[in-house]
Amino acid sequence: MKTIIENINIKAVNSWLPENKVELCSFSSLYGEAEIKSIVKTTGIEQIRIADSNMTSSDMCFNAAEHLFEQEGFDRNKIDGLVFVSQTTDWILPATSISLQDRLGLSKDTVCIDVHYGCSGYIYGLFQAASWIATGACENVLVLAGDTTSRMINEHDKSLRMVFGDCGTATIVSKGDSRMGFHIQSDGSGYDKLIVPAGGFRLPISEETSILEWDGDNNGRTKNDLFMDGLVIFNFAINKVHKNINLLIEEMGWEKEDVGFYGLHQANEFMVKYVRKMLKVDKQIVPVNIKDYGNTGPASIPLLLSDICSGQNPYNLSKSILSGFGVGLSWGSVAADLSKTHFHSPINK
């Protein structure tokens, strides 16, 4: 799916990080120093943020939104749409976005929806917000994206335990004078390559799904825990993402040389750098910030924006590309003018 939506702006972006910092070197006594050095070298991750046991993704997104309203001096009564992007929702039902409408004190005329996506989820959230605004249904949509992925990972799974971090973000998308292009793609044949097998209605949690199993790399997990086929996900990303982006640039009528910023999902440093090489663009315009946060799923792109683009901004953001890819399998990109967007440094940075 490719489309261009007119009269739309990303007004502001903020993020909220848990205070609990976990250095990967702290796992040396469990997995050995050589194993830790290998993971740090491969992923580029040196520490992750882990939410307290009583904190949910909606709590983190709530905090990000409250700070964003305060920092922007934005009247929350002007919000008429709310999109909550998360795989770690508060309940199976009701939709967490509905509870956030009340917690944030938004108007009862606010339309709310949950988007149950991971690494590509921010792109889907922006698309939902832009679509509502394009129809005239809304003028200001709050997009909240966050996950507590750490809760889905077994403590015996070193392959994932030191990769994923927690974060919540808030973005205001408003009616404006710019345009946004979208290119979103899906391949459900790979649904089981990044999955929590049990816990839904197809395979409810039971004694059988709770049995700890070990793989050939000595990672332990149950069917209630997150599983990722890393090689398949890597091959998918390096083969699909750059093509998706190039077609979107063409759809926008841009020249690749005019693009001044690429905000890629921060899966790991090696993958981001490989996608950049496939795009054949300068490394200076493809920032990486995964070192201090890990892979934060649907929050990774807005966290990157909040972290890298706040303060003294070295990028030409008038022609920017944001791209997310992963669980589903799903991948998508958005082209936008971010030169007027307000970026606020992550809370608890």
Short mmCIF file of C-alpha atoms in Angstrom, two decimals:
data_model
loop_
_atom_site.label_atom_id
_atom_site.label_comp_id
_atom_site.label_asym_id
_atom_site.label_seq_id
_atom_site.Cartn_x
_atom_site.Cartn_y
_atom_site.Cartn_z
CA MET A 1 0.00 0.00 0.00
CA LYS A 2 1.37 3.39 -1.03
CA THR A 3 -0.44 6.67 -0.44
CA ILE A 4 0.22 10.36 0.14
CA ILE A 5 -1.87 12.30 2.66
CA GLU A 6 -2.01 16.08 2.39
CA ASN A 7 -2.35 18.79 5.03
CA ILE A 8 -0.77 16.93 7.92
CA ASN A 9 2.07 17.67 10.37
CA ILE A 10 3.85 15.82 13.13
CA LYS A 11 3.68 18.56 15.75
CA ALA A 12 5.71 17.18 18.66
CA VAL A 13 7.45 14.05 19.97
CA ASN A 14 8.43 13.01 23.49
CA SER A 15 9.53 9.81 25.25
CA TRP A 16 9.63 8.44 28.77
CA LEU A 17 12.19 5.91 29.98
CA PRO A 18 12.14 3.71 33.08
CA GLU A 19 14.77 4.78 35.59
CA ASN A 20 16.10 1.22 36.02
CA LYS A 21 19.26 0.88 33.91
CA VAL A 22 20.66 -2.61 33.39
CA GLU A 23 24.23 -2.78 32.12
CA LEU A 24 24.88 -5.81 29.94
CA CYS A 25 28.18 -6.34 31.73
CA SER A 26 26.14 -7.15 34.86
CA PHE A 27 25.17 -10.44 33.18
CA SER A 28 28.79 -11.62 33.01
CA SER A 29 28.46 -13.83 36.08
CA LEU A 30 25.49 -15.60 34.47
CA TYR A 31 26.61 -16.01 30.88
CA GLY A 32 30.36 -15.38 30.92
CA GLU A 33 32.35 -12.32 29.89
CA ALA A 34 33.09 -13.63 26.40
CA GLU A 35 29.37 -14.11 25.67
CA ILE A 36 28.57 -10.58 26.82
CA LYS A 37 31.34 -9.04 24.72
CA SER A 38 30.06 -10.94 21.69
CA ILE A 39 26.49 -9.68 22.17
CA VAL A 40 27.64 -6.08 22.72
CA LYS A 41 29.80 -6.23 19.58
CA THR A 42 27.02 -7.75 17.46
CA THR A 43 24.10 -5.64 18.65
CA GLY A 44 25.79 -2.41 19.74
CA ILE A 45 23.75 -2.53 22.95
CA GLU A 46 25.53 -1.74 26.22
CA GLN A 47 22.56 -1.16 28.52
CA ILE A 48 18.78 -1.47 28.51
CA ARG A 49 15.96 0.14 30.49
CA ILE A 50 13.60 -2.15 32.39
CA ALA A 51 10.24 -1.03 33.78
CA ASP A 52 9.33 -1.83 37.39
CA SER A 53 7.07 -4.86 37.84
CA ASN A 54 4.06 -2.66 38.61
CA MET A 55 4.53 -0.39 35.58
CA THR A 56 2.78 -1.10 32.26
CA SER A 57 3.40 0.27 28.79
CA SER A 58 0.31 2.46 29.17
CA ASP A 59 1.81 3.97 32.34
CA MET A 60 4.97 4.93 30.48
CA CYS A 61 2.98 6.37 27.57
CA PHE A 62 0.77 8.26 30.01
CA ASN A 63 3.87 9.84 31.58
CA ALA A 64 5.23 10.74 28.13
CA ALA A 65 1.92 12.35 27.13
CA GLU A 66 1.58 14.34 30.35
CA HIS A 67 5.08 15.74 29.93
CA LEU A 68 4.45 16.50 26.27
CA PHE A 69 1.30 18.49 27.05
CA GLU A 70 3.25 20.41 29.69
CA GLN A 71 6.32 21.03 27.55
CA GLU A 72 4.28 22.11 24.54
CA GLY A 73 1.72 24.09 26.51
CA PHE A 74 -0.78 22.10 24.48
CA ASP A 75 -4.45 22.15 25.43
CA ARG A 76 -5.46 18.49 25.85
CA ASN A 77 -9.06 19.45 25.13
CA LYS A 78 -7.99 19.88 21.50
CA ILE A 79 -7.09 16.18 21.21
CA ASP A 80 -9.90 14.39 19.34
CA GLY A 81 -8.15 11.12 18.49
CA LEU A 82 -5.97 8.67 20.46
CA VAL A 83 -3.97 5.77 19.01
CA PHE A 84 -2.25 3.40 21.43
CA VAL A 85 0.42 1.24 19.73
CA SER A 86 1.55 -1.66 21.89
CA GLN A 87 1.86 -5.44 22.11
CA THR A 88 1.76 -5.32 25.91
CA THR A 89 -1.68 -3.89 26.50
CA ASP A 90 -3.20 -3.72 29.99
CA TRP A 91 -5.94 -6.27 29.26
CA ILE A 92 -7.28 -8.57 26.56
CA LEU A 93 -10.32 -6.32 26.79
CA PRO A 94 -11.20 -3.48 27.02
CA ALA A 95 -8.93 -1.52 24.70
CA THR A 96 -6.19 0.23 26.67
CA SER A 97 -6.66 3.38 24.57
CA ILE A 98 -10.11 3.81 26.13
CA SER A 99 -8.69 3.84 29.65
CA LEU A 100 -5.97 6.27 28.56
CA GLN A 101 -8.62 8.69 27.29
CA ASP A 102 -10.02 8.89 30.82
CA ARG A 103 -6.65 8.92 32.61
CA LEU A 104 -5.39 11.76 30.42
CA GLY A 105 -8.57 13.77 30.91
CA LEU A 106 -9.34 13.90 27.19
CA SER A 107 -12.73 14.81 25.77
CA LYS A 108 -15.39 12.11 25.63
CA ASP A 109 -15.65 12.95 21.92
CA THR A 110 -12.17 11.45 21.45
CA VAL A 111 -12.03 8.45 19.10
CA CYS A 112 -9.72 5.74 20.50
CA ILE A 113 -8.10 2.63 19.05
CA ASP A 114 -5.44 0.08 20.00
CA VAL A 115 -2.92 -0.94 17.32
CA HIS A 116 -1.43 -4.29 18.31
CA TYR A 117 1.86 -4.02 16.43
CA GLY A 118 5.50 -4.08 17.41
CA CYS A 119 8.53 -2.86 15.49
CA SER A 120 6.53 -1.38 12.59
CA GLY A 121 3.80 -0.14 14.91
CA TYR A 122 4.79 3.52 15.02
CA ILE A 123 4.35 3.75 11.25
CA TYR A 124 0.89 2.20 11.59
CA GLY A 125 0.06 4.64 14.38
CA LEU A 126 1.05 7.62 12.26
CA PHE A 127 -0.96 6.24 9.35
CA GLN A 128 -4.06 5.82 11.51
CA ALA A 129 -3.70 9.36 12.84
CA ALA A 130 -3.13 10.83 9.38
CA SER A 131 -6.12 8.95 7.97
CA TRP A 132 -8.46 10.28 10.65
CA ILE A 133 -7.26 13.81 10.01
CA ALA A 134 -7.52 13.40 6.22
CA THR A 135 -11.20 12.42 6.50
CA GLY A 136 -11.94 15.49 8.59
CA ALA A 137 -12.88 13.37 11.61
CA CYS A 138 -10.01 14.71 13.73
CA GLU A 139 -7.68 17.69 13.90
CA ASN A 140 -5.22 16.56 16.60
CA VAL A 141 -4.40 12.91 17.25
CA LEU A 142 -2.25 11.67 20.12
CA VAL A 143 -0.16 8.64 19.11
CA LEU A 144 1.17 6.71 22.10
CA ALA A 145 3.67 3.93 21.35
CA GLY A 146 5.35 1.74 23.93
CA ASP A 147 6.04 -1.76 25.17
CA THR A 148 7.26 -3.60 28.24
CA THR A 149 8.85 -6.29 26.10
CA SER A 150 11.02 -7.38 29.00
CA ARG A 151 7.95 -9.01 30.59
CA MET A 152 7.63 -11.40 27.66
CA ILE A 153 11.19 -12.71 27.86
CA ASN A 154 12.26 -15.75 29.87
CA GLU A 155 15.10 -15.08 32.30
CA HIS A 156 16.95 -18.07 30.80
CA ASP A 157 16.83 -16.65 27.25
CA LYS A 158 20.11 -14.77 26.92
CA SER A 159 19.55 -14.22 23.19
CA LEU A 160 16.67 -11.82 23.94
CA ARG A 161 17.14 -10.80 27.56
CA MET A 162 20.02 -8.50 26.69
CA VAL A 163 18.45 -7.04 23.53
CA PHE A 164 14.99 -5.69 24.37
CA GLY A 165 14.27 -2.66 26.56
CA ASP A 166 11.14 -0.84 27.74
CA CYS A 167 9.95 2.66 26.81
CA GLY A 168 6.83 4.77 26.29
CA THR A 169 6.42 7.64 23.82
CA ALA A 170 3.94 10.33 22.83
CA THR A 171 3.48 12.08 19.47
CA ILE A 172 0.97 14.76 18.46
CA VAL A 173 -0.15 14.60 14.81
CA SER A 174 -2.15 17.61 13.66
CA LYS A 175 -3.91 19.11 10.70
CA GLY A 176 -1.37 21.30 8.94
CA ASP A 177 0.25 22.47 5.73
CA SER A 178 2.57 19.56 4.91
CA ARG A 179 2.18 16.10 3.41
CA MET A 180 3.06 12.58 4.52
CA GLY A 181 3.72 9.61 2.27
CA PHE A 182 3.24 6.02 3.44
CA HIS A 183 4.42 2.68 2.08
CA ILE A 184 3.26 -0.25 4.22
CA GLN A 185 3.70 -3.95 3.45
CA SER A 186 2.87 -7.28 5.13
CA ASP A 187 3.88 -10.94 4.85
CA GLY A 188 1.91 -13.07 7.29
CA SER A 189 3.67 -16.25 6.17
CA GLY A 190 6.36 -15.30 8.69
CA TYR A 191 3.99 -14.75 11.61
CA ASP A 192 5.70 -17.44 13.69
CA LYS A 193 9.23 -16.06 13.35
CA LEU A 194 8.73 -13.48 16.10
CA ILE A 195 5.98 -14.66 18.40
CA VAL A 196 4.68 -15.43 21.88
CA PRO A 197 3.07 -18.80 20.98
CA ALA A 198 0.75 -19.18 23.99
CA GLY A 199 -1.58 -16.83 25.81
CA GLY A 200 -4.17 -16.09 23.15
CA PHE A 201 -7.29 -18.05 22.32
CA ARG A 202 -5.55 -20.29 19.78
CA LEU A 203 -3.21 -21.67 22.44
CA PRO A 204 -4.23 -20.71 25.99
CA ILE A 205 -1.65 -20.82 28.77
CA SER A 206 -1.53 -24.25 30.44
CA GLU A 207 0.83 -26.52 32.32
CA GLU A 208 2.05 -27.84 28.97
CA THR A 209 2.86 -24.38 27.56
CA SER A 210 4.69 -23.50 30.78
CA ILE A 211 7.32 -26.24 30.42
CA LEU A 212 10.83 -24.80 30.10
CA GLU A 213 12.57 -25.91 26.90
CA TRP A 214 16.15 -25.37 25.76
CA ASP A 215 17.42 -24.66 22.25
CA GLY A 216 20.78 -25.54 20.69
CA ASP A 217 22.33 -22.28 21.88
CA ASN A 218 21.39 -22.98 25.51
CA ASN A 219 18.55 -20.45 25.61
CA GLY A 220 15.62 -21.48 27.79
CA ARG A 221 12.01 -20.42 27.21
CA THR A 222 8.45 -21.68 27.46
CA LYS A 223 5.67 -21.26 24.91
CA ASN A 224 4.42 -18.40 27.12
CA ASP A 225 7.59 -16.42 26.30
CA LEU A 226 8.81 -14.43 23.34
CA PHE A 227 10.56 -16.39 20.59
CA MET A 228 12.54 -14.84 17.75
CA ASP A 229 14.19 -16.54 14.78
CA GLY A 230 16.96 -13.98 14.52
CA LEU A 231 18.39 -15.13 11.21
CA VAL A 232 15.03 -15.05 9.45
CA ILE A 233 14.23 -11.59 10.84
CA PHE A 234 17.64 -10.29 9.80
CA ASN A 235 17.36 -11.64 6.25
CA PHE A 236 13.84 -10.24 5.97
CA ALA A 237 14.97 -6.77 7.06
CA ILE A 238 18.01 -6.49 4.80
CA ASN A 239 16.05 -7.71 1.77
CA LYS A 240 12.82 -5.75 2.17
CA VAL A 241 13.38 -2.47 4.00
CA HIS A 242 15.61 -0.60 1.55
CA LYS A 243 13.30 -1.49 -1.36
CA ASN A 244 10.30 -0.22 0.59
CA ILE A 245 12.06 3.07 1.31
CA ASN A 246 13.31 3.57 -2.25
CA LEU A 247 9.81 3.09 -3.67
CA LEU A 248 8.41 5.60 -1.18
CA ILE A 249 11.04 8.20 -2.14
CA GLU A 250 10.07 7.66 -5.76
CA GLU A 251 6.36 7.99 -4.90
CA MET A 252 7.05 11.32 -3.18
CA GLY A 253 8.88 12.62 -6.24
CA TRP A 254 12.03 13.14 -4.17
CA GLU A 255 15.64 12.51 -5.14
CA LYS A 256 17.48 10.29 -2.70
CA GLU A 257 20.19 12.95 -2.38
CA ASP A 258 17.55 15.34 -0.99
CA VAL A 259 16.66 13.12 1.98
CA GLY A 260 18.41 14.55 5.03
CA PHE A 261 17.38 12.09 7.72
CA TYR A 262 16.55 8.38 8.05
CA GLY A 263 15.00 7.29 11.32
CA LEU A 264 15.16 3.49 11.23
CA HIS A 265 13.75 1.09 13.80
CA GLN A 266 16.56 0.36 16.24
CA ALA A 267 16.56 -3.44 16.07
CA ASN A 268 20.31 -3.66 16.57
CA GLU A 269 23.29 -1.65 15.38
CA PHE A 270 24.47 -4.20 12.84
CA MET A 271 21.06 -4.41 11.18
CA VAL A 272 20.64 -0.62 10.99
CA LYS A 273 24.09 -0.23 9.46
CA TYR A 274 23.41 -3.02 6.96
CA VAL A 275 20.14 -1.43 5.83
CA ARG A 276 21.98 1.88 5.46
CA LYS A 277 24.54 0.23 3.20
CA MET A 278 21.76 -1.27 1.10
CA LEU A 279 20.26 2.23 0.80
CA LYS A 280 23.68 3.58 -0.21
CA VAL A 281 23.39 6.74 1.91
CA ASP A 282 25.80 8.57 4.21
CA LYS A 283 26.06 7.19 7.73
CA GLN A 284 25.78 10.74 9.13
CA ILE A 285 22.06 10.88 8.28
CA VAL A 286 21.19 7.42 9.66
CA PRO A 287 21.68 7.78 13.42
CA VAL A 288 21.91 4.86 15.84
CA ASN A 289 21.05 5.25 19.55
CA ILE A 290 20.49 1.63 20.55
CA LYS A 291 23.60 1.58 22.78
CA ASP A 292 21.81 3.02 25.81
CA TYR A 293 18.28 1.67 25.34
CA GLY A 294 18.18 -1.64 23.45
CA ASN A 295 15.40 -2.56 21.04
CA THR A 296 12.28 -0.79 22.37
CA GLY A 297 9.87 -2.16 19.74
CA PRO A 298 7.19 0.33 18.63
CA ALA A 299 8.81 3.05 20.77
CA SER A 300 12.21 2.87 19.07
CA ILE A 301 11.58 5.41 16.27
CA PRO A 302 9.95 8.13 18.42
CA LEU A 303 12.60 7.48 21.10
CA LEU A 304 15.27 7.97 18.43
CA LEU A 305 13.63 11.24 17.36
CA SER A 306 13.26 12.45 20.94
CA ASP A 307 16.84 11.51 21.78
CA ILE A 308 18.72 12.50 18.64
CA CYS A 309 16.74 15.47 17.29
CA SER A 310 16.18 17.43 20.51
CA GLY A 311 18.53 20.27 21.36
CA GLN A 312 21.12 21.20 18.73
CA ASN A 313 19.77 19.36 15.71
CA PRO A 314 22.41 18.61 13.02
CA TYR A 315 19.95 17.18 10.48
CA ASN A 316 18.06 18.62 7.53
CA LEU A 317 14.61 17.30 8.42
CA SER A 318 12.58 18.87 5.62
CA LYS A 319 12.71 15.55 3.76
CA SER A 320 12.79 12.75 6.34
CA ILE A 321 12.15 9.00 6.17
CA LEU A 322 11.00 6.93 9.15
CA SER A 323 10.92 3.14 8.75
CA GLY A 324 9.84 0.28 11.02
CA PHE A 325 10.11 -3.47 10.41
CA GLY A 326 9.68 -6.73 12.26
CA VAL A 327 6.97 -8.82 13.93
CA GLY A 328 4.15 -9.87 11.64
CA LEU A 329 6.09 -9.93 9.40
CA SER A 330 5.33 -6.30 8.66
CA TRP A 331 7.30 -3.32 7.46
CA GLY A 332 6.52 0.22 6.49
CA SER A 333 7.92 3.70 6.00
CA VAL A 334 6.69 7.28 6.16
CA ALA A 335 8.08 10.30 4.33
CA ALA A 336 7.50 13.61 6.09
CA ASP A 337 8.72 17.14 6.69
CA LEU A 338 9.93 17.16 10.30
CA SER A 339 11.63 20.55 10.13
CA LYS A 340 8.87 22.19 12.20
CA THR A 341 8.39 19.30 14.63
CA HIS A 342 9.21 19.95 18.30
CA PHE A 343 11.41 17.20 19.74
CA HIS A 344 11.72 16.91 23.52
CA SER A 345 14.57 15.07 25.18
CA PRO A 346 13.60 11.75 26.81
CA ILE A 347 12.40 11.98 30.39
CA ASN A 348 14.79 10.10 32.72
CA LYS A 349 17.48 10.12 30.04
#
